[in-house]
Amino acid sequence: MDDLKLALILNAVSPRVGGVLVRGEKGTAKSTIVRALAELLPAVEVVPGCRFACDPAAPYGQCPDGPHDGGRETRRARLVELPVGASEDRLAGSLDLEKALAHGVAAFEPGLLAAAHRGVLYVDEVNLLHDHLVDLLLDAAALGTCYVEREGVSVRHAARFLLAGTMNPEEGELRPQLLDRFGLTVEVRASRDPGERAEVIRRRMSYERDPDGFAADWAAREGELAARIAEARERVESVRLPDAALKQIATVCAGFEVDGMRADLVTAHAAVAHAAWAGRDRVTTRDVREAARLALPHRRRRDPFDAPGLDENKLDELLDQFPDDPDDTDPPDGPDDQGDPTDGDQRHQSEANDQNRPRPDHNAQSAADQGPPDPGQTDQGHAEPDQAAQGAAESFQVAGAPYKARLFSVPGVGGGAPGRRSRGRSAKGRTVGSRTPQAKVTQVHLMATLRAAAHRGWRQGPVRATDLREAVREGREGNLVLFVVDASGSMGARKRMGEVKTAVLSLLLDAYQRRDKIGLITFRGDSAELVLPPTSSVEAGAARMRLLKTGGRTPIAAGLVKAAEVLAVERLRDPARRPLVVVVTDGRATSGDADRAAALLKDTACVVVDCESGPVRLGLAARLAVRLTAPVVDLSDVAHVMKAA
C-alpha cells in the first residue's frame, strides 16, 4: 500500500496533482483507504449558507447562491461518493422544469459536483460508470465549472475537486479520455507476506470488537499525519522547481513517448508536492522519479491490449543522463515515512525491509498474482507443461496485430446502455419524437409542449404541467458481443487459426471502442467451454484468445447450445442489453445436431464468419448461416474490408 498512500498524500498536499486512480484485485481495501483520506484533509473556509462551498476569499462570480456578504465559516473537506448507477441530474444538479416553464422560476437543486467542490469526488468501480456521466466528469474536470442547461435556462457553479477512483481491471477498462484525467495511478495487490496478512486480520477483528476504541487508539497518530499534511500544503507554494528538474521531467515524458502535455504538468505538480512532503524547498531527482513512477504508467498505453506499467530501469536510465544532485537526500522524516500510524519500531523495521527488497517490475508479474498471462506475450511462451504429452492434436498459432474492424450491428432499435454499435434510445442523440412524461421531465420537447398547450387552448392559461412533453432521442447503444469460436483440429491443421485469432482480436478491440460487453466460447473435441464470461475487459478477452489451443473434433452444436445458455443468464442480469453472436467456424460439424442447436438462437442477431479455405469449398458455414438466419462473411473478405477501412 506504500505507493497508494503516497499518491493520496501527494494529492492532499497539492490538489493540482489531479487525483488518483486505484487499480487492483478485489478485496484489497481500495475503497477503505480512499475513504480514509477525508479524515486527513485540511479544513476549508466557506461562505455560510452557500450550497456550493464558495471560498470567502474568492467567491465564484456566477454562484447561484450569490452575491455573498463576505462572512466565513470553517468545515471539514467533504468526500462525496458518486454511485455507478447515478443519473445525470444527480451528478450535475437539476432544474425544476415545471416551475421554469409554467411559472418562470429557475429552481435549481445542486448535485454531487456541487457537494464535492473543494473536496474529493470518489467513484467506486469507476470503469463501470456510464458514458453520459463520464462526459460530465470530463467537462467539469477540464473547466472547473459545472453547467446545467435546460431549454434556455442556464445555471453554472464552480466544481473543482480531487477525483479519486477505484476499479478492478477484470471488469473492464476506462475510456482513454477519463483515464488521462487522473493525475496518478497505482496498482494494488494483497500482500503475499503471511505476517502482513495476519496483521491485517488482527486489526480488522480488533475493529469489529470495538470500533470506537479502535478509532481512539489510532486518533493521535492520525492527527499527527493530518497536521503534517497541513504543514506540507502550506509549504508547497514556496517549493522551487529548478530548470534542471524541469528538463528531467520533459526528458522522462518524451522518453516514454506519452501523448500530449498533461503528463509533464502532472509530473511537475507531483514532484513539487513530493518535495514539500519531504520538507524540502526545491525539487530534486528523487522527487522527479517518485512523481514519474505514479504519473506515467497509465499514460503510456497504446491500445487496450497493452498492460499498464512503467519500466523503472528505463526511468533510471533517463534520469542518469543528468549529473548527480548533491541535495538529493531525504531528511530524517523523509517521504519513505508516509505517516503510516504504526508503532515506531515496526515502521522502521518495515522500511528497512523495503529498502533491501527489490522494487517490483510493473511489466513482469507472476502468473499467480496476475491471473491470465500477459496478452502481449506470444502463445509459445505460455505453452502448458503437458503440451508435449497431448501430441500433435494441440497446436498454437500466433495472432498478428489487430486492425480496424468492420461494424456488425443488431437490427432494430434497442434501449440498452449507451454505446456506439447499434441504434438505441438514448438520453443523447438526435430527437426522433416526443411522448407524455413517465416520470420527472429532464429533456423537454419544446414544440410538442407548445402544441399540447395550443390544443388545450391558450385562454385557459399558460403552459401547464400536463402540457409538458419530453423528447425521445435516438443514439447508439452497446451490445453483448458473444464470440463462438471453432477451435477444432480442422482449423489448426490448415494454419488458419493465426488469421482467426487476428480477426477476433480486431473485433475485440472494436467491441472495446464501441462500449460493448464481450464473451468468448470455444468448441472442440466433445464439448464447448465458456472461456471468458461476459465482461467489459477486452484485456482479459485478448489474453484468452491469444492462448487458444486447437485440436480434436468439431462440436458446433455444443458451441451453439452453450451460447444459448450464456445468453439466457445474461438476459436475467441485463435484460436491456441486446446480444450479437459472432460464430467463427469452417462449418465442419462432426457431432451433435446443429439444426436443433441453431433453433435455440432463432431470435438472436448472429453473424457467421466463414473460415473455410482451399481450392475446393463445401459451403458448410453458409449452410449454418441459413439455419441461424444470419449473414455470412468470408474471413479473407472481412480482413480485406477491415484493412481497407
XYZ file of C-alpha atoms in Angstrom, residues 20-586:
567
model
C -5.725 9.109 -8.089
C -6.887 6.013 -9.952
C -6.519 2.825 -7.914
C -6.412 -0.384 -9.947
C -6.365 -3.728 -8.231
C -7.868 -7.075 -7.464
C -10.966 -7.399 -5.336
C -10.667 -7.432 -1.549
C -7.596 -5.199 -1.237
C -9.249 -2.351 0.733
C -9.085 0.085 -2.178
C -12.309 1.794 -1.158
C -11.426 1.790 2.534
C -8.146 3.643 2.138
C -9.610 6.230 -0.253
C -12.484 6.951 2.132
C -9.965 7.342 4.946
C -8.372 10.273 3.104
C -11.274 12.557 4.061
C -10.238 12.458 7.714
C -6.780 13.757 6.835
C -7.670 16.659 4.555
C -7.216 20.166 5.974
C -10.393 22.059 6.814
C -11.701 24.628 4.321
C -13.244 28.054 4.779
C -16.636 28.514 3.077
C -19.299 31.185 2.784
C -22.018 30.448 5.389
C -25.166 29.050 3.813
C -23.652 28.674 0.335
C -24.646 25.306 -1.113
C -21.667 25.430 -3.459
C -18.876 25.844 -0.865
C -17.631 29.152 -2.254
C -14.283 30.362 -0.932
C -14.861 33.606 1.030
C -11.548 34.956 -0.267
C -12.538 34.386 -3.916
C -16.230 33.509 -4.335
C -17.401 32.308 -7.734
C -18.871 35.292 -9.547
C -21.833 33.385 -11.033
C -22.666 31.308 -7.955
C -26.450 30.646 -7.896
C -26.463 31.494 -4.158
C -24.596 34.783 -4.639
C -23.878 37.550 -4.186
C -22.182 36.771 -0.860
C -21.878 39.171 2.066
C -18.304 38.263 2.996
C -18.994 36.011 6.006
C -16.965 32.858 6.572
C -17.001 29.605 8.469
C -14.726 26.581 8.656
C -15.779 22.999 7.983
C -14.163 19.706 7.059
C -13.413 18.970 3.424
C -16.021 16.586 2.048
C -15.610 13.232 0.396
C -18.587 12.759 -1.916
C -19.303 9.349 -3.437
C -20.701 9.032 -6.950
C -22.697 5.801 -7.369
C -22.140 3.994 -10.652
C -25.882 3.999 -11.362
C -26.435 7.694 -10.618
C -28.464 9.795 -13.014
C -27.187 12.838 -14.865
C -29.386 15.082 -12.709
C -27.975 13.546 -9.528
C -24.434 14.320 -10.628
C -24.795 17.784 -12.168
C -27.930 19.006 -10.410
C -31.354 19.592 -11.847
C -33.830 22.311 -12.681
C -37.495 22.048 -11.796
C -38.680 22.315 -15.387
C -42.325 22.508 -14.428
C -41.691 25.674 -12.390
C -39.319 27.033 -15.008
C -41.832 26.711 -17.858
C -45.105 27.326 -16.057
C -44.040 29.994 -13.582
C -40.720 31.306 -14.887
C -38.919 30.304 -11.675
C -35.448 28.768 -12.065
C -35.390 26.480 -9.036
C -32.047 24.636 -9.033
C -31.189 21.612 -6.918
C -27.386 21.157 -6.627
C -25.879 17.797 -7.492
C -22.856 15.819 -6.385
C -20.434 18.041 -8.314
C -21.518 20.990 -6.186
C -21.144 18.965 -2.985
C -17.635 17.845 -3.996
C -16.347 21.362 -4.754
C -13.077 21.915 -2.849
C -13.221 18.322 -1.626
C -12.947 14.784 -3.012
C -15.241 13.136 -5.553
C -14.873 9.383 -5.169
C -16.125 6.880 -7.757
C -16.042 3.218 -6.794
C -15.918 0.898 -9.839
C -15.199 3.932 -11.990
C -14.669 1.726 -15.048
C -18.377 0.798 -14.932
C -19.543 4.423 -14.981
C -21.989 5.195 -17.793
C -20.739 7.272 -20.690
C -23.058 10.229 -20.118
C -21.692 10.597 -16.566
C -18.131 10.271 -17.856
C -18.789 13.127 -20.272
C -19.985 15.350 -17.422
C -16.945 14.484 -15.310
C -14.606 15.268 -18.200
C -16.192 18.677 -18.723
C -16.125 19.572 -15.034
C -12.547 18.329 -14.577
C -11.354 20.337 -17.596
C -13.158 23.602 -16.841
C -13.555 23.534 -13.060
C -17.174 24.552 -13.685
C -20.458 22.682 -13.899
C -23.048 23.839 -16.454
C -26.690 22.820 -16.236
C -28.797 23.911 -19.176
C -32.405 23.003 -19.869
C -34.365 24.611 -22.695
C -32.777 28.037 -22.433
C -32.498 28.094 -18.627
C -28.829 28.038 -17.619
C -27.122 27.623 -14.234
C -23.400 27.332 -13.592
C -21.261 26.953 -10.496
C -17.665 26.177 -9.568
C -16.728 22.476 -9.390
C -13.089 21.883 -8.557
C -12.443 18.607 -6.799
C -9.891 15.877 -6.295
C -11.048 12.934 -8.428
C -10.423 9.531 -6.854
C -11.497 6.286 -8.462
C -11.093 2.578 -7.777
C -11.529 -0.267 -10.234
C -10.946 -3.957 -10.824
C -9.362 -4.315 -14.309
C -11.048 -7.697 -14.777
C -14.375 -5.879 -15.106
C -13.281 -3.605 -17.944
C -11.082 -0.642 -18.756
C -11.641 3.098 -18.614
C -12.195 5.341 -21.588
C -8.826 6.860 -22.542
C -10.126 10.412 -22.058
C -11.161 9.747 -18.458
C -8.061 7.688 -17.734
C -5.877 10.638 -18.705
C -7.781 12.912 -16.300
C -6.470 11.007 -13.288
C -3.204 12.561 -12.223
C -1.680 9.443 -10.678
C -2.380 5.741 -10.878
C -1.474 2.903 -8.542
C -1.640 -0.885 -8.888
C -2.708 -2.579 -5.643
C -2.433 -6.244 -4.687
C -2.928 -8.103 -1.467
C 0.300 -8.830 0.347
C 1.748 -12.327 -0.071
C 3.649 -11.972 3.214
C 1.932 -14.205 5.841
C 2.984 -11.848 8.622
C 1.406 -8.808 6.988
C -1.759 -10.739 6.143
C -2.037 -11.888 9.759
C -1.684 -8.274 10.951
C -4.496 -7.194 8.614
C -6.778 -9.851 10.083
C -5.752 -8.939 13.642
C -6.578 -5.255 13.166
C -9.821 -5.933 11.354
C -11.067 -8.221 14.116
C -9.974 -5.688 16.718
C -12.044 -3.035 14.948
C -15.080 -5.307 14.741
C -14.948 -5.969 18.504
C -14.746 -2.294 19.471
C -14.945 0.245 16.618
C -14.871 3.308 18.885
C -11.981 2.010 20.940
C -10.021 1.067 17.837
C -10.513 4.538 16.371
C -9.485 6.155 19.652
C -6.251 4.126 19.743
C -5.246 5.492 16.351
C -6.660 9.023 16.664
C -3.440 10.592 17.949
C -1.292 9.205 15.143
C -3.880 10.092 12.511
C -3.878 13.600 13.951
C -0.109 13.767 13.550
C -0.401 12.696 9.927
C -3.135 15.271 9.239
C -1.005 18.000 10.809
C 1.953 17.026 8.659
C -0.190 17.152 5.512
C -1.397 20.629 6.516
C 2.201 21.782 7.008
C 3.217 20.397 3.613
C 0.246 22.111 1.957
C 1.385 25.453 3.399
C 4.940 24.762 2.219
C 4.083 23.634 -1.321
C 3.676 27.147 -2.742
C 7.238 28.022 -1.769
C 8.870 24.912 -3.259
C 11.095 25.811 -6.200
C 11.127 23.793 -9.443
C 14.605 24.455 -10.940
C 15.267 24.269 -14.662
C 17.330 21.110 -14.194
C 14.352 19.277 -12.677
C 12.070 20.647 -15.377
C 14.390 19.236 -18.053
C 14.400 15.889 -16.250
C 10.596 15.813 -16.324
C 10.488 16.696 -20.020
C 13.151 14.097 -20.831
C 11.329 11.330 -18.970
C 7.960 12.094 -20.538
C 9.460 12.313 -24.019
C 11.464 9.129 -23.419
C 8.316 7.172 -22.605
C 6.515 8.701 -25.620
C 3.421 9.736 -23.691
C 0.734 11.609 -25.589
C 0.117 15.299 -25.029
C 1.494 17.585 -22.329
C -0.714 16.636 -19.389
C 1.836 14.035 -18.235
C 4.543 16.698 -17.960
C 2.289 19.016 -15.954
C 1.077 16.293 -13.609
C 4.615 15.028 -13.030
C 5.782 18.556 -12.244
C 2.968 19.173 -9.744
C 3.523 15.759 -8.129
C 7.274 16.362 -7.847
C 6.659 19.718 -6.142
C 4.179 18.088 -3.752
C 6.673 15.298 -3.010
C 9.384 17.823 -2.180
C 7.000 19.683 0.137
C 6.012 16.412 1.803
C 9.705 15.609 2.362
C 10.353 19.036 3.870
C 12.495 20.357 1.015
C 12.306 23.792 -0.562
C 13.356 22.621 -4.059
C 12.590 19.670 -6.327
C 15.321 17.034 -6.654
C 15.880 13.982 -8.858
C 14.303 11.759 -6.210
C 11.120 13.833 -6.341
C 11.014 13.598 -10.132
C 11.498 9.832 -10.018
C 8.741 9.238 -7.480
C 6.368 11.526 -9.372
C 7.061 9.837 -12.724
C 6.509 6.373 -11.230
C 2.961 7.360 -10.326
C 2.070 9.743 -13.156
C 3.194 7.835 -16.265
C 2.138 4.144 -16.140
C -1.423 4.733 -17.365
C -0.360 7.277 -19.982
C 1.980 5.072 -21.993
C -0.627 2.534 -23.153
C -1.053 2.498 -26.927
C -4.149 0.293 -27.111
C -6.408 -1.620 -24.690
C -4.302 -4.787 -25.108
C -1.272 -3.122 -23.515
C -0.834 -3.826 -19.827
C -0.272 -0.663 -17.769
C 3.095 -0.306 -16.138
C 6.408 1.511 -16.207
C 9.872 0.162 -16.923
C 11.747 1.510 -13.904
C 15.096 0.523 -15.388
C 14.385 2.784 -18.342
C 13.281 5.519 -15.934
C 16.630 5.276 -14.145
C 18.486 5.369 -17.468
C 16.720 8.570 -18.478
C 17.440 10.226 -15.134
C 21.064 9.044 -15.128
C 21.697 11.346 -18.093
C 21.733 14.226 -15.625
C 24.519 14.946 -13.114
C 24.010 13.874 -9.524
C 22.143 16.338 -7.328
C 24.040 16.965 -4.071
C 20.777 17.844 -2.333
C 19.080 14.627 -3.459
C 18.792 13.178 0.034
C 15.909 12.890 2.423
C 15.759 14.417 5.898
C 15.223 12.009 8.826
C 11.467 12.445 8.429
C 11.510 11.907 4.671
C 8.926 10.669 2.225
C 9.637 6.999 2.926
C 7.901 7.630 6.263
C 4.499 8.385 4.825
C 2.824 9.000 8.138
C 1.662 5.419 8.477
C 0.272 5.316 12.016
C 2.147 2.223 13.192
C 4.481 1.683 16.102
C 7.867 3.248 15.505
C 9.930 0.074 15.756
C 7.581 -1.797 13.477
C 7.534 1.034 10.935
C 11.306 1.427 10.824
C 11.792 -2.324 10.507
C 9.308 -2.327 7.622
C 11.212 0.499 5.935
C 14.458 -1.379 6.296
C 12.902 -4.435 4.724
C 11.535 -2.307 1.876
C 14.978 -0.874 1.174
C 16.509 -4.354 0.991
C 13.667 -5.707 -1.096
C 13.980 -5.158 -4.889
C 11.315 -2.990 -6.439
C 8.605 -4.913 -8.272
C 8.717 -4.886 -12.045
C 5.333 -3.466 -13.092
C 5.684 -5.038 -16.534
C 6.536 -8.569 -15.414
C 4.351 -10.063 -12.718
C 3.976 -13.624 -11.629
C 1.198 -15.707 -13.046
C -0.102 -16.272 -9.538
C -0.508 -12.552 -8.982
C -1.801 -11.666 -12.394
C -4.231 -14.458 -13.248
C -4.226 -14.885 -17.049
C -0.856 -14.413 -18.771
C 0.107 -11.114 -20.297
C -1.775 -10.764 -23.587
C 1.213 -9.027 -25.106
C 3.338 -12.205 -24.958
C 3.371 -14.893 -27.608
C 1.455 -18.099 -27.287
C 4.562 -20.289 -27.353
C 5.816 -18.606 -24.238
C 2.812 -19.869 -22.315
C 2.539 -23.447 -23.577
C 1.380 -25.682 -20.751
C 3.850 -28.252 -19.316
C 1.791 -31.169 -20.586
C 1.567 -29.797 -24.123
C 4.046 -32.323 -25.496
C 2.085 -35.171 -23.962
C -1.034 -34.068 -25.779
C 0.592 -34.718 -29.124
C 0.070 -33.093 -32.476
C -3.642 -32.570 -31.815
C -2.719 -29.412 -29.843
C -1.361 -26.572 -31.964
C -0.731 -22.870 -31.414
C -0.804 -20.073 -33.918
C 0.365 -16.588 -33.058
C -2.057 -13.754 -33.828
C -0.970 -10.757 -35.826
C -1.530 -7.123 -34.938
C -5.237 -6.222 -34.759
C -6.636 -3.919 -37.412
C -9.655 -1.642 -37.683
C -12.761 -3.774 -37.518
C -15.797 -3.859 -39.704
C -19.033 -2.877 -37.983
C -21.552 -5.620 -37.207
C -24.728 -4.380 -35.533
C -28.017 -5.653 -34.148
C -31.070 -4.803 -36.307
C -33.812 -2.579 -34.918
C -33.738 -0.039 -32.119
C -32.820 -1.079 -28.592
C -32.788 0.514 -25.190
C -29.569 -0.783 -23.677
C -26.609 1.009 -22.166
C -25.184 3.897 -24.216
C -22.534 2.795 -26.672
C -21.506 3.054 -30.296
C -22.687 -0.096 -32.056
C -26.421 -0.451 -32.735
C -29.293 2.008 -32.893
C -30.783 2.654 -29.478
C -32.898 5.068 -27.477
C -30.622 7.361 -25.533
C -30.577 10.469 -23.398
C -28.326 11.945 -26.048
C -28.596 11.840 -29.802
C -30.959 13.172 -32.414
C -34.570 13.882 -31.466
C -36.952 11.495 -33.244
C -40.222 12.270 -31.458
C -41.951 13.147 -28.215
C -44.068 11.482 -25.584
C -46.002 12.200 -22.422
C -43.562 12.061 -19.486
C -43.500 8.850 -17.481
C -41.601 10.430 -14.552
C -39.817 13.712 -13.812
C -39.095 15.595 -17.036
C -35.409 16.120 -17.798
C -35.497 16.886 -21.545
C -38.464 18.929 -22.721
C -39.595 18.754 -26.343
C -40.435 22.446 -26.683
C -42.522 22.336 -29.884
C -44.551 19.334 -28.730
C -45.190 21.092 -25.408
C -46.395 24.233 -27.184
C -48.602 22.177 -29.488
C -50.176 20.453 -26.492
C -50.816 23.807 -24.816
C -52.324 25.228 -28.019
C -54.538 22.191 -28.441
C -55.819 22.645 -24.905
C -56.435 26.326 -25.553
C -54.413 29.356 -24.533
C -57.433 31.029 -22.890
C -57.207 28.564 -20.035
C -53.809 29.918 -19.050
C -50.103 29.490 -19.952
C -48.206 26.227 -20.228
C -49.229 23.761 -17.549
C -47.534 20.704 -16.156
C -49.976 18.486 -18.054
C -48.841 20.069 -21.332
C -45.219 19.021 -20.913
C -43.817 16.579 -23.457
C -40.396 15.018 -23.228
C -38.091 14.420 -26.153
C -37.474 10.916 -27.459
C -33.907 10.663 -28.680
C -32.101 8.048 -30.684
C -28.396 7.424 -30.483
C -26.233 4.324 -30.234
C -26.206 1.518 -27.705
C -23.622 -1.005 -26.588
C -24.315 -4.700 -27.038
C -23.191 -8.017 -25.664
C -20.916 -9.447 -28.359
C -20.554 -13.183 -27.758
C -17.840 -14.875 -29.811
C -18.330 -18.581 -30.531
C -15.006 -19.755 -31.971
C -14.259 -23.076 -33.644
C -11.020 -24.460 -32.143
C -11.196 -27.910 -33.714
C -8.385 -29.717 -35.470
C -9.584 -28.723 -38.922
C -8.948 -25.078 -38.053
C -5.410 -25.622 -36.817
C -4.360 -28.153 -39.418
C -4.686 -25.662 -42.244
C -2.799 -22.974 -40.318
C -5.929 -20.821 -40.263
C -6.036 -20.198 -36.540
C -3.493 -17.397 -36.692
C -5.725 -15.449 -39.070
C -8.782 -16.292 -36.983
C -7.115 -15.021 -33.818
C -6.142 -11.795 -35.571
C -9.697 -11.256 -36.771
C -11.219 -11.961 -33.347
C -8.682 -9.691 -31.625
C -9.631 -6.959 -34.078
C -13.302 -7.458 -33.266
C -12.465 -7.406 -29.551
C -10.750 -4.061 -29.980
C -13.752 -2.818 -31.923
C -16.056 -4.003 -29.126
C -14.000 -2.069 -26.576
C -14.191 1.091 -28.639
C -17.945 0.704 -29.066
C -18.579 0.192 -25.292
C -19.725 -3.419 -25.614
C -19.563 -6.298 -23.212
C -17.778 -9.318 -24.635
C -17.814 -13.057 -24.025
C -15.859 -15.932 -25.563
C -16.953 -19.540 -26.135
C -14.731 -22.111 -27.824
C -15.688 -25.559 -29.005
C -13.507 -28.543 -29.862
C -13.293 -32.237 -29.033
C -16.601 -33.261 -27.488
C -17.747 -30.054 -25.792
C -17.855 -26.283 -25.689
C -16.315 -24.097 -22.987
C -17.138 -20.586 -21.774
C -13.564 -19.323 -21.828
C -14.496 -15.742 -20.891
C -17.804 -14.933 -19.152
C -19.393 -11.689 -20.408
C -17.275 -8.776 -19.245
C -16.133 -5.315 -20.268
C -12.468 -6.293 -20.020
C -11.088 -6.535 -23.536
C -7.681 -7.204 -21.998
C -8.948 -10.452 -20.464
C -10.567 -11.458 -23.745
C -7.359 -10.844 -25.664
C -5.345 -12.913 -23.187
C -7.615 -15.919 -23.578
C -7.802 -15.592 -27.344
C -4.029 -15.495 -27.738
C -3.701 -18.706 -25.692
C -6.397 -20.593 -27.577
C -5.382 -24.156 -28.483
C -6.787 -26.176 -31.357
C -7.375 -29.862 -31.878
C -9.997 -32.571 -31.901
C -13.436 -32.805 -33.442
C -15.890 -30.004 -34.314
C -18.927 -29.942 -31.977
C -20.694 -26.930 -33.496
C -23.955 -27.912 -31.821
C -22.313 -27.802 -28.395
C -20.973 -24.315 -29.098
C -24.416 -23.014 -30.106
C -26.114 -24.629 -27.101
C -23.533 -23.070 -24.773
C -24.157 -19.676 -26.409
C -27.917 -20.021 -25.811
C -27.273 -20.904 -22.149
C -24.990 -17.902 -21.629
C -27.471 -15.529 -23.258
C -30.332 -16.847 -21.100
C -28.374 -15.968 -17.958
C -27.327 -12.567 -19.296
C -30.922 -11.645 -20.164
C -31.769 -12.028 -16.486
C -28.792 -9.907 -15.433
C -29.131 -7.164 -18.028
C -32.390 -7.507 -19.966
C -31.982 -4.207 -21.837
C -28.638 -5.117 -23.444
C -29.184 -6.825 -26.779
C -26.809 -9.633 -27.827
C -24.871 -10.216 -31.021
C -23.449 -13.720 -31.565
C -20.395 -13.969 -33.839
C -19.773 -17.576 -34.902
C -16.279 -18.160 -36.304
C -16.013 -21.567 -37.991
C -15.416 -23.501 -41.188
